[in-house]
mmCIF file with all atom_site columns, C-alpha atoms in Angstrom:
data_model
loop_
_atom_site.group_PDB
_atom_site.id
_atom_site.type_symbol
_atom_site.label_atom_id
_atom_site.label_alt_id
_atom_site.label_comp_id
_atom_site.label_asym_id
_atom_site.label_entity_id
_atom_site.label_seq_id
_atom_site.pdbx_PDB_ins_code
_atom_site.Cartn_x
_atom_site.Cartn_y
_atom_site.Cartn_z
_atom_site.occupancy
_atom_site.B_iso_or_equiv
_atom_site.pdbx_formal_charge
_atom_site.auth_seq_id
_atom_site.auth_comp_id
_atom_site.auth_asym_id
_atom_site.auth_atom_id
_atom_site.pdbx_PDB_model_num
ATOM 1  C CA . MET A 1 1  ? 13.852  -15.532 -26.108 1.00 61.00 ? 91  MET A CA 1
ATOM 2  C CA . ASN A 1 2  ? 10.416  -14.715 -24.759 1.00 69.00 ? 92  ASN A CA 1
ATOM 3  C CA . LYS A 1 3  ? 10.022  -11.695 -22.512 1.00 66.00 ? 93  LYS A CA 1
ATOM 4  C CA . PRO A 1 4  ? 7.685   -11.996 -19.534 1.00 66.00 ? 94  PRO A CA 1
ATOM 5  C CA . LYS A 1 5  ? 4.332   -10.318 -20.020 1.00 69.00 ? 95  LYS A CA 1
ATOM 6  C CA . PHE A 1 6  ? 4.730   -8.219  -16.882 1.00 67.00 ? 96  PHE A CA 1
ATOM 7  C CA . GLN A 1 7  ? 8.027   -7.155  -15.348 1.00 74.00 ? 97  GLN A CA 1
ATOM 8  C CA . PRO A 1 8  ? 8.253   -7.914  -11.630 1.00 79.00 ? 98  PRO A CA 1
ATOM 9  C CA . VAL A 1 9  ? 8.042   -4.868  -9.359  1.00 84.00 ? 99  VAL A CA 1
ATOM 10 C CA . SER A 1 10 ? 11.148  -3.999  -7.365  1.00 89.00 ? 100 SER A CA 1
ATOM 11 C CA . LEU A 1 11 ? 11.153  -2.879  -3.758  1.00 90.00 ? 101 LEU A CA 1
ATOM 12 C CA . VAL A 1 12 ? 12.060  0.660   -4.868  1.00 92.00 ? 102 VAL A CA 1
ATOM 13 C CA . GLU A 1 13 ? 9.045   0.790   -7.200  1.00 92.00 ? 103 GLU A CA 1
ATOM 14 C CA . LEU A 1 14 ? 6.791   -0.603  -4.425  1.00 90.00 ? 104 LEU A CA 1
ATOM 15 C CA . ASN A 1 15 ? 8.011   2.072   -2.027  1.00 92.00 ? 105 ASN A CA 1
ATOM 16 C CA . GLN A 1 16 ? 7.246   4.735   -4.621  1.00 93.00 ? 106 GLN A CA 1
ATOM 17 C CA . LYS A 1 17 ? 3.745   3.362   -5.158  1.00 91.00 ? 107 LYS A CA 1
ATOM 18 C CA . LEU A 1 18 ? 3.122   3.334   -1.417  1.00 91.00 ? 108 LEU A CA 1
ATOM 19 C CA . ASN A 1 19 ? 4.439   6.859   -1.063  1.00 92.00 ? 109 ASN A CA 1
ATOM 20 C CA . ASP A 1 20 ? 2.135   8.077   -3.795  1.00 92.00 ? 110 ASP A CA 1
ATOM 21 C CA . GLU A 1 21 ? -0.871  6.357   -2.206  1.00 90.00 ? 111 GLU A CA 1
ATOM 22 C CA . ALA A 1 22 ? -0.016  7.784   1.249   1.00 90.00 ? 112 ALA A CA 1
ATOM 23 C CA . LYS A 1 23 ? 0.318   11.331  -0.180  1.00 91.00 ? 113 LYS A CA 1
ATOM 24 C CA . ARG A 1 24 ? -3.031  10.975  -1.945  1.00 90.00 ? 114 ARG A CA 1
ATOM 25 C CA . LEU A 1 25 ? -4.827  9.751   1.202   1.00 88.00 ? 115 LEU A CA 1
ATOM 26 C CA . VAL A 1 26 ? -3.371  12.562  3.329   1.00 89.00 ? 116 VAL A CA 1
ATOM 27 C CA . ARG A 1 27 ? -4.042  15.209  0.704   1.00 90.00 ? 117 ARG A CA 1
ATOM 28 C CA . GLU A 1 28 ? -7.670  14.138  0.257   1.00 89.00 ? 118 GLU A CA 1
ATOM 29 C CA . LYS A 1 29 ? -8.111  13.645  4.003   1.00 86.00 ? 119 LYS A CA 1
ATOM 30 C CA . GLU A 1 30 ? -9.813  10.272  3.411   1.00 79.00 ? 120 GLU A CA 1
ATOM 31 C CA . GLY A 1 31 ? -11.593 9.149   6.595   1.00 80.00 ? 121 GLY A CA 1
ATOM 32 C CA . GLY A 1 32 ? -10.145 11.987  8.628   1.00 84.00 ? 122 GLY A CA 1
ATOM 33 C CA . ILE A 1 33 ? -6.539  10.948  8.052   1.00 86.00 ? 123 ILE A CA 1
ATOM 34 C CA . ALA A 1 34 ? -4.099  13.651  9.162   1.00 89.00 ? 124 ALA A CA 1
ATOM 35 C CA . LYS A 1 35 ? -0.591  12.235  8.677   1.00 91.00 ? 125 LYS A CA 1
ATOM 36 C CA . LEU A 1 36 ? 1.432   9.164   7.810   1.00 92.00 ? 126 LEU A CA 1
ATOM 37 C CA . VAL A 1 37 ? 3.039   7.487   10.844  1.00 94.00 ? 127 VAL A CA 1
ATOM 38 C CA . SER A 1 38 ? 4.880   4.486   9.350   1.00 94.00 ? 128 SER A CA 1
ATOM 39 C CA . LYS A 1 39 ? 5.153   2.358   6.241   1.00 93.00 ? 129 LYS A CA 1
ATOM 40 C CA . LYS A 1 40 ? 6.185   -1.257  5.762   1.00 93.00 ? 130 LYS A CA 1
ATOM 41 C CA . ALA A 1 41 ? 6.729   -2.565  2.201   1.00 91.00 ? 131 ALA A CA 1
ATOM 42 C CA . ASN A 1 42 ? 6.552   -6.296  1.442   1.00 90.00 ? 132 ASN A CA 1
ATOM 43 C CA . LEU A 1 43 ? 6.868   -7.690  -2.082  1.00 88.00 ? 133 LEU A CA 1
ATOM 44 C CA . LYS A 1 44 ? 5.423   -11.124 -1.326  1.00 87.00 ? 134 LYS A CA 1
ATOM 45 C CA . GLY A 1 45 ? 2.723   -10.260 1.192   1.00 86.00 ? 135 GLY A CA 1
ATOM 46 C CA . ASN A 1 46 ? 0.707   -7.342  2.508   1.00 90.00 ? 136 ASN A CA 1
ATOM 47 C CA . SER A 1 47 ? 2.313   -3.897  2.775   1.00 91.00 ? 137 SER A CA 1
ATOM 48 C CA . THR A 1 48 ? 0.963   -1.678  5.557   1.00 91.00 ? 138 THR A CA 1
ATOM 49 C CA . LEU A 1 49 ? 0.560   2.074   5.933   1.00 91.00 ? 139 LEU A CA 1
ATOM 50 C CA . ILE A 1 50 ? -0.219  3.424   9.424   1.00 91.00 ? 140 ILE A CA 1
ATOM 51 C CA . PHE A 1 51 ? -1.887  6.817   9.595   1.00 92.00 ? 141 PHE A CA 1
ATOM 52 C CA . LYS A 1 52 ? -2.960  9.042   12.492  1.00 92.00 ? 142 LYS A CA 1
ATOM 53 C CA . LYS A 1 53 ? -6.346  10.760  12.498  1.00 89.00 ? 143 LYS A CA 1
ATOM 54 C CA . LYS A 1 54 ? -6.989  14.216  13.875  1.00 88.00 ? 144 LYS A CA 1
ATOM 55 C CA . ASP A 1 55 ? -8.485  12.720  17.078  1.00 90.00 ? 145 ASP A CA 1
ATOM 56 C CA . GLY A 1 56 ? -5.281  10.694  17.704  1.00 89.00 ? 146 GLY A CA 1
ATOM 57 C CA . THR A 1 57 ? -6.483  7.272   16.701  1.00 89.00 ? 147 THR A CA 1
ATOM 58 C CA . GLU A 1 58 ? -4.426  5.101   14.340  1.00 89.00 ? 148 GLU A CA 1
ATOM 59 C CA . VAL A 1 59 ? -5.674  3.745   11.037  1.00 87.00 ? 149 VAL A CA 1
ATOM 60 C CA . ILE A 1 60 ? -3.887  0.732   9.521   1.00 88.00 ? 150 ILE A CA 1
ATOM 61 C CA . LEU A 1 61 ? -4.376  0.078   5.836   1.00 89.00 ? 151 LEU A CA 1
ATOM 62 C CA . SER A 1 62 ? -3.043  -3.007  4.038   1.00 90.00 ? 152 SER A CA 1
ATOM 63 C CA . PHE A 1 63 ? -2.097  -3.093  0.385   1.00 90.00 ? 153 PHE A CA 1
ATOM 64 C CA . ARG A 1 64 ? -0.874  -5.840  -1.875  1.00 89.00 ? 154 ARG A CA 1
ATOM 65 C CA . LEU A 1 65 ? 0.496   -6.069  -5.382  1.00 88.00 ? 155 LEU A CA 1
ATOM 66 C CA . ASN A 1 66 ? -1.829  -7.863  -7.820  1.00 84.00 ? 156 ASN A CA 1
ATOM 67 C CA . GLU A 1 67 ? -0.637  -10.031 -10.679 1.00 82.00 ? 157 GLU A CA 1
ATOM 68 C CA . ASN A 1 68 ? -0.260  -6.972  -12.963 1.00 82.00 ? 158 ASN A CA 1
ATOM 69 C CA . GLY A 1 69 ? 2.084   -5.217  -10.487 1.00 83.00 ? 159 GLY A CA 1
ATOM 70 C CA . ASN A 1 70 ? -0.517  -2.612  -9.490  1.00 86.00 ? 160 ASN A CA 1
ATOM 71 C CA . LEU A 1 71 ? -1.175  -1.690  -5.881  1.00 88.00 ? 161 LEU A CA 1
ATOM 72 C CA . ARG A 1 72 ? -4.539  -2.900  -4.562  1.00 88.00 ? 162 ARG A CA 1
ATOM 73 C CA . PHE A 1 73 ? -6.270  -2.464  -1.215  1.00 86.00 ? 163 PHE A CA 1
ATOM 74 C CA . ALA A 1 74 ? -5.996  -5.844  0.556   1.00 82.00 ? 164 ALA A CA 1
ATOM 75 C CA . TYR A 1 75 ? -9.465  -6.131  2.022   1.00 66.00 ? 165 TYR A CA 1
ATOM 76 C CA . ASP A 1 76 ? -10.491 -9.288  0.282   1.00 52.00 ? 166 ASP A CA 1
ATOM 77 C CA . LYS A 1 77 ? -9.815  -12.672 1.977   1.00 50.00 ? 167 LYS A CA 1
ATOM 78 C CA . LYS A 1 78 ? -7.818  -13.864 -1.032  1.00 50.00 ? 168 LYS A CA 1
ATOM 79 C CA . TYR A 1 79 ? -5.189  -11.146 -0.381  1.00 44.00 ? 169 TYR A CA 1
ATOM 80 C CA . PHE A 1 80 ? -4.570  -11.984 3.288   1.00 47.00 ? 170 PHE A CA 1
ATOM 81 C CA . ASN A 1 81 ? -1.879  -14.578 3.905   1.00 50.00 ? 171 ASN A CA 1
ATOM 82 C CA . LYS A 1 82 ? -2.111  -14.920 7.677   1.00 45.00 ? 172 LYS A CA 1
#
């Protein structure tokens, strides 16, 4: 029996990938990000991370799983499903 080339990512694995990315962004203070406010994981669509900056404004970043199961920033039109 043939095994699939890439194993599908589970929701637990997606949550771990989002947590790692959020920790990295807060640690490196990318764009003035101070802390993580909320996280929404979605296997079929865009996952969102909401951060708060030092001045109080919110930053919303969207991520999506690519065909390899890696987390990618969903800025390109092909990744938005709205």
